[in-house]
Amino acid sequence: VLTVILDLDDTLVDFATARRDGLRDHLSAPAPWLTGDGFTEVLGTWRRIEQVHVDQYLRGRTGFREQRRARIRDFCRAYHLAPVSSDRAADDWFAGFEASCEARLAPFPEVAHALAALAQRGVPLGVLSNNRHEVQERKLRRTGLRDRFATLLCVDDLGGAAKPDPRTFRAACAALRGEPATAVYVGDDLDTDARGAVRAGLIGVWLDRAGRPRPGDVPTVSSLTGLVGWLEDAGLLMPARQLER
Ligand SMILES: [Mg+2]
């Protein structure tokens, strides 16, 4: 029986756009000079700092709140902003940024339709994410997608194990009572998502909305509508026409 498990950020919801606009909005009062022509570079700096500290967190070297505070401290240092004076001030800074992002968060346009097409054919659906459960639960509810999924597994549900650890993909299959061999995992990160899933024994699919060169080793789709089409073509999903007969 086919099961489909999906990544959340930049797979189901357009987090990159929400982060970009949320950061600009959050900086507009304390540091308006950062939100003009040079903002692309500022965003690049924010993302580099994010990558370093999130990576430390996913390797279990720092806590969830601690990595957020470290990101803000590094960012303020990089742009000579007034340093955050306390953990509390850093937490408030992050909460403001997060609220700005979440207010802008939206699913990609084809997502609701594609998930409905899978649900209509009885495919159990799950989400597996390297973010925190509480954060991801809120994103799914805010974007109206939560009820589509039988399971949501996040890094803190898995004892700190993060993709591409094979245990995370297998845990998601088990939660849906599916077998890895007939489970499809789709996400926007080629290595962490698609290749990680393949190494765990699942069918890994790369979602590349940007049209980059196709890798030779994993199937690639450009949208979730494309995923449904690929599943049909691969004989994993009954085409809708047949269903109607
Ligand atoms: Mg992602």
Coordinates of N, CA and C and ligand atoms in Angstrom, one line a residue:
V1 N 0.9 -1.2 0.0 CA 0.0 0.0 0.0 C 0.9 1.2 0.0
L2 N 0.6 2.1 -0.9 CA 1.4 3.4 -1.0 C 1.1 4.3 0.1
T3 N 2.2 4.8 0.7 CA 2.1 5.9 1.6 C 2.9 7.1 1.1
V4 N 2.5 8.3 1.4 CA 3.3 9.5 1.0 C 3.6 10.3 2.2
I5 N 4.9 10.6 2.3 CA 5.4 11.4 3.5 C 6.1 12.6 2.9
L6 N 5.8 13.8 3.5 CA 6.3 15.0 2.9 C 7.1 15.9 3.9
D7 N 8.1 16.6 3.4 CA 8.8 17.6 4.1 C 7.8 18.8 4.2
L8 N 8.0 19.7 5.2 CA 7.1 20.8 5.3 C 7.6 22.1 4.7
D9 N 8.7 22.7 5.3 CA 9.2 24.0 4.8 C 9.7 23.9 3.4
D10 N 9.2 24.8 2.6 CA 9.6 24.9 1.1 C 9.2 23.7 0.3
T11 N 8.4 22.8 0.9 CA 7.8 21.7 0.2 C 6.3 21.9 0.1
L12 N 5.7 22.0 1.3 CA 4.2 22.3 1.4 C 4.0 23.8 1.5
V13 N 4.8 24.5 2.3 CA 4.6 25.9 2.5 C 5.8 26.7 2.0
D14 N 5.5 27.9 1.6 CA 6.6 28.8 1.0 C 7.3 29.5 2.1
F15 N 8.2 28.8 2.8 CA 8.8 29.3 4.0 C 9.9 30.4 3.5
A16 N 10.5 30.1 2.4 CA 11.6 31.0 2.0 C 11.1 32.5 1.8
T17 N 9.9 32.5 1.2 CA 9.3 33.9 0.9 C 8.8 34.5 2.3
A18 N 8.2 33.7 3.1 CA 7.8 34.1 4.4 C 9.0 34.6 5.3
R19 N 10.1 33.9 5.2 CA 11.3 34.3 6.0 C 11.8 35.6 5.4
R20 N 11.9 35.7 4.1 CA 12.4 36.9 3.5 C 11.6 38.2 3.9
D21 N 10.3 38.1 3.7 CA 9.4 39.2 3.9 C 9.3 39.5 5.4
G22 N 9.3 38.4 6.2 CA 9.2 38.5 7.7 C 10.4 39.2 8.3
L23 N 11.6 38.8 7.8 CA 12.8 39.4 8.3 C 12.8 40.9 7.9
R24 N 12.5 41.2 6.7 CA 12.5 42.6 6.2 C 11.5 43.5 7.1
D25 N 10.4 42.9 7.3 CA 9.4 43.6 8.1 C 9.9 43.8 9.6
H26 N 10.5 42.7 10.1 CA 10.9 42.7 11.5 C 12.0 43.7 11.7
L27 N 12.9 43.9 10.7 CA 14.0 44.9 10.8 C 13.6 46.3 10.5
S28 N 12.4 46.5 9.9 CA 12.1 47.8 9.4 C 12.0 48.9 10.5
A29 N 11.6 48.5 11.7 CA 11.6 49.5 12.8 C 13.0 49.7 13.4
P30 N 13.7 48.7 13.9 CA 14.9 48.9 14.6 C 16.1 49.2 13.6
A31 N 16.0 48.8 12.4 CA 17.2 49.0 11.5 C 16.7 49.1 10.0
P32 N 16.0 50.2 9.8 CA 15.4 50.4 8.4 C 16.5 50.5 7.3
W33 N 17.7 50.9 7.7 CA 18.8 51.0 6.7 C 19.2 49.6 6.1
L34 N 18.8 48.5 6.8 CA 19.1 47.2 6.3 C 18.0 46.6 5.3
T35 N 16.9 47.3 5.2 CA 15.8 46.8 4.5 C 15.7 47.3 3.1
G36 N 16.6 48.2 2.7 CA 16.6 48.8 1.3 C 17.3 47.9 0.3
D37 N 18.1 48.6 -0.6 CA 18.7 47.9 -1.7 C 19.6 46.8 -1.3
G38 N 20.2 46.9 -0.1 CA 21.2 45.9 0.3 C 20.5 44.7 1.0
F39 N 19.2 44.6 1.0 CA 18.5 43.6 1.8 C 18.8 42.2 1.4
T40 N 19.1 42.0 0.1 CA 19.4 40.6 -0.4 C 20.6 40.1 0.3
E41 N 21.6 40.9 0.5 CA 22.8 40.5 1.2 C 22.6 40.3 2.7
V42 N 21.7 41.1 3.3 CA 21.3 40.9 4.7 C 20.7 39.6 4.9
L43 N 19.8 39.3 3.9 CA 19.1 38.0 4.0 C 20.1 36.8 3.9
G44 N 21.0 37.0 3.0 CA 22.1 36.0 2.8 C 22.8 35.7 4.1
T45 N 23.2 36.8 4.8 CA 23.9 36.7 6.1 C 23.0 36.0 7.1
W46 N 21.7 36.4 7.2 CA 20.8 35.8 8.1 C 20.8 34.2 7.9
R47 N 20.7 33.9 6.6 CA 20.6 32.4 6.3 C 21.9 31.7 6.6
R48 N 23.0 32.3 6.3 CA 24.3 31.7 6.7 C 24.4 31.4 8.2
I49 N 24.0 32.4 8.9 CA 24.1 32.3 10.4 C 23.1 31.2 10.8
E50 N 21.9 31.2 10.2 CA 20.9 30.2 10.6 C 21.4 28.8 10.3
Q51 N 22.0 28.6 9.2 CA 22.6 27.3 8.8 C 23.6 26.8 9.8
V52 N 24.5 27.6 10.2 CA 25.5 27.2 11.2 C 24.9 26.8 12.5
H53 N 24.0 27.6 13.0 CA 23.4 27.3 14.4 C 22.4 26.2 14.3
V54 N 21.6 26.1 13.3 CA 20.6 25.0 13.2 C 21.3 23.7 13.0
D55 N 22.4 23.7 12.3 CA 23.2 22.5 12.1 C 23.8 22.0 13.5
Q56 N 24.2 23.0 14.3 CA 24.7 22.6 15.6 C 23.6 22.0 16.5
Y57 N 22.4 22.6 16.3 CA 21.2 22.0 17.0 C 20.9 20.6 16.6
L58 N 20.9 20.4 15.2 CA 20.5 19.1 14.7 C 21.5 18.0 15.0
R59 N 22.8 18.5 15.3 CA 23.8 17.5 15.7 C 23.8 17.3 17.2
G60 N 22.8 18.0 17.9 CA 22.7 17.7 19.4 C 23.7 18.5 20.2
R61 N 24.4 19.5 19.6 CA 25.4 20.2 20.3 C 24.9 21.5 21.0
T62 N 23.7 21.8 20.8 CA 23.1 23.0 21.5 C 21.6 22.8 21.5
G63 N 21.0 23.6 22.4 CA 19.5 23.4 22.6 C 18.8 24.3 21.5
F64 N 17.5 24.1 21.5 CA 16.7 24.8 20.5 C 16.6 26.3 20.7
R65 N 16.4 26.7 22.0 CA 16.4 28.1 22.3 C 17.7 28.7 22.2
E66 N 18.8 28.0 22.6 CA 20.1 28.5 22.6 C 20.6 28.8 21.1
Q67 N 20.2 27.9 20.2 CA 20.6 28.2 18.8 C 19.9 29.4 18.3
R68 N 18.7 29.7 18.7 CA 18.0 30.9 18.2 C 18.6 32.1 18.8
R69 N 19.0 32.1 20.1 CA 19.6 33.2 20.7 C 21.0 33.5 20.0
A70 N 21.7 32.4 19.7 CA 23.1 32.6 19.1 C 22.9 33.2 17.7
R71 N 21.9 32.9 17.0 CA 21.6 33.5 15.7 C 21.4 35.0 15.8
I72 N 20.6 35.4 16.7 CA 20.4 36.8 16.9 C 21.6 37.6 17.3
R73 N 22.4 37.0 18.2 CA 23.6 37.6 18.7 C 24.6 37.8 17.5
D74 N 24.7 36.7 16.7 CA 25.7 36.8 15.6 C 25.2 37.8 14.6
F75 N 23.9 37.9 14.3 CA 23.3 38.8 13.3 C 23.5 40.2 13.8
C76 N 23.2 40.5 15.1 CA 23.4 41.9 15.6 C 24.9 42.3 15.5
R77 N 25.8 41.4 15.8 CA 27.2 41.6 15.7 C 27.6 41.9 14.2
A78 N 27.1 41.1 13.3 CA 27.5 41.3 11.9 C 27.1 42.7 11.4
Y79 N 26.0 43.3 11.9 CA 25.5 44.5 11.3 C 25.7 45.7 12.4
H80 N 26.4 45.4 13.4 CA 26.7 46.5 14.4 C 25.4 47.0 15.0
L81 N 24.4 46.1 15.2 CA 23.2 46.6 15.9 C 23.4 46.5 17.4
A82 N 22.6 47.2 18.1 CA 22.8 47.1 19.6 C 22.6 45.7 20.0
P83 N 23.6 45.2 20.8 CA 23.5 43.7 21.1 C 22.3 43.5 22.0
V84 N 21.7 42.3 21.9 CA 20.6 41.9 22.8 C 21.2 41.7 24.2
S85 N 20.6 42.3 25.2 CA 21.2 42.4 26.5 C 21.0 41.2 27.3
S86 N 20.0 40.3 27.0 CA 19.7 39.2 27.8 C 19.1 38.1 27.0
D87 N 19.0 36.9 27.6 CA 18.3 35.8 26.9 C 16.9 36.2 26.6
R88 N 16.3 36.9 27.6 CA 14.9 37.3 27.4 C 14.7 38.2 26.2
A89 N 15.7 39.2 26.1 CA 15.6 40.1 24.9 C 15.8 39.3 23.6
A90 N 16.7 38.4 23.6 CA 16.9 37.6 22.4 C 15.6 36.8 22.1
D91 N 15.0 36.2 23.1 CA 13.8 35.4 22.9 C 12.7 36.3 22.3
D92 N 12.6 37.5 22.8 CA 11.6 38.5 22.3 C 11.8 38.8 20.9
W93 N 13.1 39.1 20.6 CA 13.5 39.4 19.2 C 13.1 38.3 18.3
F94 N 13.4 37.0 18.7 CA 13.0 35.9 17.8 C 11.5 35.7 17.7
A95 N 10.8 35.9 18.8 CA 9.4 35.8 18.7 C 8.8 36.8 17.8
G96 N 9.3 38.0 17.8 CA 8.8 39.0 16.8 C 9.1 38.6 15.4
F97 N 10.3 38.2 15.1 CA 10.6 37.7 13.8 C 9.7 36.5 13.4
E98 N 9.6 35.6 14.2 CA 8.8 34.4 13.9 C 7.3 34.8 13.6
A99 N 6.8 35.7 14.4 CA 5.4 36.1 14.2 C 5.3 36.8 12.8
S100 N 6.3 37.6 12.4 CA 6.3 38.3 11.1 C 6.3 37.2 10.0
C101 N 7.1 36.2 10.2 CA 7.2 35.1 9.2 C 5.8 34.4 9.1
E102 N 5.3 34.0 10.2 CA 4.1 33.2 10.2 C 2.9 33.9 9.6
A103 N 2.9 35.2 9.8 CA 1.8 36.0 9.3 C 1.8 36.0 7.8
R104 N 3.0 35.7 7.2 CA 3.1 35.7 5.7 C 3.1 34.3 5.1
L105 N 3.0 33.3 6.0 CA 3.2 31.9 5.5 C 2.0 31.4 4.7
A106 N 2.2 30.9 3.5 CA 1.1 30.3 2.7 C 1.6 29.0 2.1
P107 N 0.6 28.1 1.8 CA 1.0 26.9 1.1 C 1.3 27.3 -0.4
F108 N 2.1 26.5 -1.1 CA 2.2 26.7 -2.5 C 0.9 26.4 -3.1
P109 N 0.6 27.1 -4.3 CA -0.8 27.1 -4.8 C -1.4 25.8 -5.2
E110 N -0.5 24.8 -5.5 CA -1.1 23.5 -6.0 C -1.3 22.5 -4.8
V111 N -0.8 22.9 -3.6 CA -0.7 21.9 -2.6 C -2.1 21.3 -2.2
A112 N -3.1 22.2 -1.9 CA -4.4 21.7 -1.4 C -4.9 20.7 -2.4
H113 N -4.9 21.0 -3.7 CA -5.4 20.2 -4.8 C -4.7 18.8 -4.9
A114 N -3.4 18.9 -4.8 CA -2.6 17.7 -4.9 C -2.8 16.7 -3.7
L115 N -2.9 17.3 -2.5 CA -3.1 16.5 -1.3 C -4.5 15.9 -1.4
A116 N -5.5 16.6 -1.9 CA -6.9 16.1 -2.0 C -6.9 14.9 -3.0
A117 N -6.1 15.1 -4.1 CA -6.0 14.0 -5.1 C -5.5 12.7 -4.5
L118 N -4.5 12.8 -3.6 CA -3.9 11.7 -3.0 C -4.9 11.1 -1.9
A119 N -5.5 12.0 -1.1 CA -6.4 11.5 -0.1 C -7.6 10.8 -0.7
Q120 N -8.1 11.3 -1.8 CA -9.2 10.8 -2.5 C -9.0 9.3 -2.9
R121 N -7.7 9.0 -3.2 CA -7.3 7.7 -3.6 C -6.9 6.8 -2.4
G122 N -7.1 7.4 -1.2 CA -6.9 6.6 0.0 C -5.4 6.5 0.4
V123 N -4.6 7.4 0.0 CA -3.2 7.3 0.3 C -3.0 8.0 1.7
P124 N -2.4 7.2 2.7 CA -2.1 7.8 4.0 C -1.0 8.8 3.8
L125 N -1.2 10.0 4.4 CA -0.2 11.1 4.3 C 0.4 11.5 5.6
G126 N 1.7 11.8 5.6 CA 2.4 12.2 6.8 C 3.3 13.3 6.5
V127 N 3.8 14.0 7.5 CA 4.8 15.0 7.4 C 6.0 14.6 8.3
L128 N 7.2 14.8 7.8 CA 8.4 14.5 8.6 C 9.3 15.7 8.4
S129 N 9.6 16.4 9.5 CA 10.4 17.7 9.5 C 11.5 17.7 10.5
N130 N 12.5 18.4 10.1 CA 13.6 18.6 11.1 C 13.4 19.8 12.0
N131 N 12.3 20.5 11.9 CA 12.0 21.6 12.8 C 11.3 21.0 14.1
R132 N 10.8 21.8 15.0 CA 10.2 21.4 16.2 C 8.7 21.2 16.0
H133 N 8.1 20.2 16.7 CA 6.8 19.8 16.5 C 5.8 21.0 16.7
E134 N 6.0 21.7 17.8 CA 5.1 22.8 18.2 C 5.1 23.9 17.0
V135 N 6.3 24.2 16.5 CA 6.4 25.2 15.4 C 5.7 24.7 14.2
Q136 N 5.9 23.4 13.8 CA 5.3 22.9 12.6 C 3.8 22.6 12.7
E137 N 3.4 22.2 13.8 CA 2.0 22.0 14.1 C 1.2 23.4 13.8
R138 N 1.8 24.5 14.3 CA 1.2 25.8 14.2 C 1.2 26.2 12.7
K139 N 2.3 25.9 12.0 CA 2.3 26.3 10.5 C 1.2 25.5 9.8
L140 N 1.1 24.2 10.1 CA 0.1 23.4 9.3 C -1.3 23.9 9.7
R141 N -1.6 24.3 10.9 CA -2.9 24.8 11.3 C -3.2 26.1 10.6
R142 N -2.2 27.0 10.7 CA -2.4 28.3 10.2 C -2.6 28.3 8.7
T143 N -2.0 27.3 8.0 CA -2.2 27.3 6.5 C -3.4 26.3 6.1
G144 N -4.1 25.8 7.1 CA -5.2 25.0 6.8 C -4.9 23.6 6.3
L145 N -3.7 23.1 6.6 CA -3.3 21.8 6.0 C -3.3 20.7 7.0
R146 N -3.4 21.0 8.3 CA -3.2 20.0 9.4 C -4.1 18.7 9.2
D147 N -5.3 18.9 8.9 CA -6.3 17.8 8.8 C -6.0 16.8 7.7
R148 N -5.1 17.2 6.8 CA -4.8 16.4 5.6 C -3.9 15.2 6.1
F149 N -3.2 15.4 7.2 CA -2.1 14.5 7.6 C -2.5 13.6 8.8
A150 N -2.3 12.3 8.6 CA -2.5 11.4 9.7 C -1.4 11.5 10.8
T151 N -0.2 11.9 10.4 CA 0.9 12.0 11.3 C 1.8 13.2 11.0
L152 N 2.3 13.8 12.1 CA 3.4 14.8 11.9 C 4.5 14.4 12.9
L153 N 5.7 14.1 12.3 CA 6.8 13.7 13.1 C 7.9 14.8 12.9
C154 N 8.4 15.3 14.1 CA 9.4 16.3 14.0 C 10.6 15.8 14.8
V155 N 11.7 16.7 14.8 CA 13.0 16.3 15.4 C 12.8 16.0 16.9
D156 N 12.0 16.7 17.6 CA 11.8 16.5 19.0 C 10.9 15.3 19.3
D157 N 10.2 14.8 18.3 CA 9.4 13.5 18.5 C 10.3 12.3 18.3
L158 N 11.5 12.5 17.8 CA 12.3 11.4 17.4 C 13.6 11.3 18.3
G159 N 13.5 11.8 19.5 CA 14.6 11.8 20.4 C 15.8 12.6 19.9
G160 N 15.5 13.6 19.0 CA 16.6 14.4 18.5 C 17.2 13.9 17.2
A161 N 16.7 12.7 16.7 CA 17.2 12.2 15.4 C 16.6 13.1 14.3
A162 N 17.5 13.5 13.4 CA 17.1 14.4 12.3 C 17.4 13.8 10.9
K163 N 16.6 14.1 9.9 CA 16.9 13.7 8.6 C 18.3 14.2 8.2
P164 N 19.2 13.5 7.6 CA 18.9 12.2 6.8 C 19.1 10.9 7.6
D165 N 19.0 11.0 8.9 CA 19.1 9.7 9.7 C 18.0 8.8 9.2
P166 N 18.4 7.6 8.8 CA 17.4 6.6 8.3 C 16.3 6.3 9.3
R167 N 16.6 6.4 10.5 CA 15.5 6.1 11.5 C 14.4 7.0 11.5
T168 N 14.6 8.3 11.0 CA 13.5 9.2 11.0 C 12.5 8.8 9.9
F169 N 13.0 8.4 8.7 CA 12.1 8.0 7.6 C 11.4 6.8 8.0
R170 N 12.1 5.8 8.6 CA 11.4 4.6 9.0 C 10.4 4.8 10.1
A171 N 10.6 5.7 11.0 CA 9.6 6.0 12.0 C 8.4 6.6 11.4
A172 N 8.6 7.4 10.4 CA 7.4 8.0 9.7 C 6.6 7.0 9.0
C173 N 7.3 6.0 8.4 CA 6.6 4.9 7.7 C 5.8 4.1 8.8
A174 N 6.4 3.8 9.9 CA 5.8 3.0 10.9 C 4.5 3.8 11.5
A175 N 4.6 5.1 11.6 CA 3.5 5.9 12.1 C 2.3 5.8 11.2
L176 N 2.6 5.6 9.9 CA 1.5 5.4 8.9 C 1.1 4.0 8.6
R177 N 1.8 3.1 9.4 CA 1.6 1.6 9.2 C 2.0 1.2 7.7
G178 N 3.0 1.9 7.2 CA 3.4 1.5 5.8 C 4.8 0.9 5.8
E179 N 5.1 0.3 4.7 CA 6.5 -0.3 4.5 C 7.4 0.7 3.8
P180 N 8.6 0.8 4.2 CA 9.5 1.8 3.5 C 9.5 1.6 2.0
A181 N 9.5 0.3 1.5 CA 9.6 0.0 0.1 C 8.5 0.6 -0.7
T182 N 7.3 0.8 -0.1 CA 6.2 1.4 -0.8 C 5.8 2.8 -0.3
A183 N 6.8 3.4 0.4 CA 6.6 4.7 0.9 C 7.4 5.7 0.1
V184 N 6.7 6.8 -0.3 CA 7.4 7.9 -1.1 C 7.7 9.0 -0.1
Y185 N 8.9 9.5 -0.1 CA 9.2 10.7 0.6 C 9.6 11.8 -0.3
V186 N 9.0 13.0 -0.2 CA 9.3 14.1 -1.1 C 9.7 15.3 -0.3
G187 N 10.7 16.0 -0.8 CA 11.2 17.2 -0.1 C 12.1 18.0 -1.0
D188 N 12.3 19.3 -0.6 CA 13.0 20.2 -1.5 C 14.5 20.1 -1.3
D189 N 15.0 19.4 -0.4 CA 16.5 19.2 -0.2 C 16.9 17.9 -0.8
L190 N 17.7 18.0 -1.8 CA 18.1 16.8 -2.6 C 18.8 15.8 -1.7
D191 N 19.8 16.2 -0.9 CA 20.5 15.3 -0.1 C 19.8 14.8 1.1
T192 N 19.3 15.8 1.9 CA 18.7 15.5 3.2 C 17.4 14.8 3.0
D193 N 16.6 15.2 2.0 CA 15.3 14.6 1.8 C 15.3 13.4 0.8
A194 N 15.6 13.7 -0.4 CA 15.4 12.7 -1.4 C 16.4 11.5 -1.3
R195 N 17.7 11.9 -1.2 CA 18.7 10.8 -1.1 C 18.7 10.2 0.3
G196 N 18.4 11.0 1.3 CA 18.3 10.4 2.6 C 17.2 9.4 2.7
A197 N 16.1 9.6 2.0 CA 14.9 8.7 2.0 C 15.4 7.4 1.3
V198 N 16.1 7.6 0.2 CA 16.5 6.4 -0.6 C 17.4 5.5 0.3
R199 N 18.3 6.1 1.0 CA 19.2 5.4 1.9 C 18.5 4.6 3.0
A200 N 17.3 5.2 3.4 CA 16.5 4.5 4.4 C 15.6 3.4 3.8
G201 N 15.6 3.2 2.5 CA 14.9 2.2 1.8 C 13.5 2.7 1.3
L202 N 13.3 4.0 1.3 CA 12.0 4.5 0.8 C 12.3 4.9 -0.7
I203 N 11.2 5.4 -1.3 CA 11.3 5.9 -2.7 C 11.5 7.5 -2.5
G204 N 12.7 8.0 -2.7 CA 12.9 9.4 -2.5 C 12.7 10.2 -3.7
V205 N 11.9 11.3 -3.6 CA 11.6 12.1 -4.8 C 12.1 13.6 -4.4
W206 N 12.8 14.2 -5.3 CA 13.2 15.6 -5.1 C 12.2 16.5 -5.7
L207 N 11.8 17.5 -4.9 CA 10.9 18.5 -5.3 C 11.8 19.8 -5.6
D208 N 11.9 20.1 -6.9 CA 12.7 21.2 -7.3 C 11.8 22.2 -8.0
R209 N 11.4 23.3 -7.3 CA 10.5 24.2 -8.0 C 11.3 25.2 -8.8
A210 N 12.6 25.2 -8.7 CA 13.5 26.2 -9.4 C 13.9 25.7 -10.8
G211 N 13.7 24.5 -11.1 CA 14.1 24.0 -12.5 C 15.6 23.8 -12.6
R212 N 16.3 23.4 -11.6 CA 17.7 23.1 -11.6 C 18.0 21.9 -12.4
P213 N 19.3 21.6 -12.8 CA 19.6 20.4 -13.5 C 19.1 19.2 -12.8
R214 N 18.6 18.2 -13.5 CA 18.1 17.0 -12.9 C 19.2 16.1 -12.4
P215 N 19.2 15.6 -11.2 CA 20.2 14.6 -10.8 C 19.9 13.3 -11.4
G216 N 20.9 12.5 -11.7 CA 20.6 11.2 -12.3 C 20.1 10.2 -11.4
D217 N 20.2 10.3 -10.1 CA 19.9 9.2 -9.2 C 18.6 9.2 -8.5
V218 N 17.9 10.3 -8.5 CA 16.5 10.3 -7.9 C 15.5 11.0 -8.8
P219 N 14.3 10.5 -8.8 CA 13.2 11.2 -9.6 C 13.0 12.6 -9.1
T220 N 12.7 13.5 -10.0 CA 12.5 14.9 -9.7 C 11.2 15.4 -10.2
V221 N 10.5 16.2 -9.4 CA 9.3 16.8 -9.9 C 9.4 18.3 -9.6
S222 N 8.5 19.1 -10.3 CA 8.6 20.5 -10.1 C 7.5 21.1 -9.3
S223 N 6.5 20.2 -8.9 CA 5.4 20.7 -8.0 C 4.8 19.4 -7.5
L224 N 3.8 19.6 -6.5 CA 3.2 18.4 -6.0 C 2.2 17.8 -7.0
T225 N 1.7 18.6 -7.9 CA 0.9 18.1 -9.0 C 1.7 17.2 -9.8
G226 N 3.0 17.6 -10.0 CA 3.9 16.8 -10.8 C 4.2 15.5 -10.0
L227 N 4.2 15.5 -8.7 CA 4.4 14.3 -7.9 C 3.2 13.3 -8.2
V228 N 2.0 13.8 -8.2 CA 0.8 12.9 -8.4 C 1.0 12.3 -9.8
G229 N 1.3 13.1 -10.8 CA 1.5 12.6 -12.2 C 2.7 11.5 -12.2
W230 N 3.7 11.8 -11.5 CA 4.9 10.8 -11.5 C 4.4 9.5 -10.8
L231 N 3.7 9.6 -9.7 CA 3.2 8.4 -9.0 C 2.3 7.6 -10.0
E232 N 1.5 8.2 -10.7 CA 0.6 7.5 -11.7 C 1.5 6.9 -12.8
D233 N 2.4 7.6 -13.3 CA 3.2 7.1 -14.4 C 4.1 5.9 -13.9
A234 N 4.5 6.0 -12.6 CA 5.3 4.9 -12.1 C 4.5 3.7 -11.7
G235 N 3.2 3.8 -11.8 CA 2.3 2.7 -11.5 C 2.1 2.5 -10.0
L236 N 2.4 3.5 -9.2 CA 2.3 3.5 -7.8 C 0.9 4.0 -7.3
L237 N 0.2 4.7 -8.2 CA -1.0 5.3 -7.9 C -2.0 5.1 -9.1
M238 N -3.2 4.7 -8.7 CA -4.2 4.5 -9.8 C -4.6 5.9 -10.4
P239 N -4.5 6.0 -11.8 CA -4.9 7.3 -12.4 C -6.3 7.6 -12.0
A240 N -6.6 8.9 -11.9 CA -7.9 9.4 -11.5 C -9.0 8.9 -12.5
R241 N -8.7 8.8 -13.8 CA -9.7 8.4 -14.8 C -10.2 7.0 -14.4
Q242 N -9.3 6.1 -14.1 CA -9.7 4.7 -13.7 C -10.6 4.7 -12.5
L243 N -10.3 5.6 -11.6 CA -11.0 5.7 -10.3 C -12.5 6.0 -10.6
E244 N -12.7 6.9 -11.6 CA -14.1 7.4 -11.9 C -14.9 6.3 -12.6
R245 N -14.4 5.4 -13.2 CA -15.1 4.4 -13.9 C -16.0 3.5 -13.0
Ligands
MG1 MG 12.3 21.8 3.3

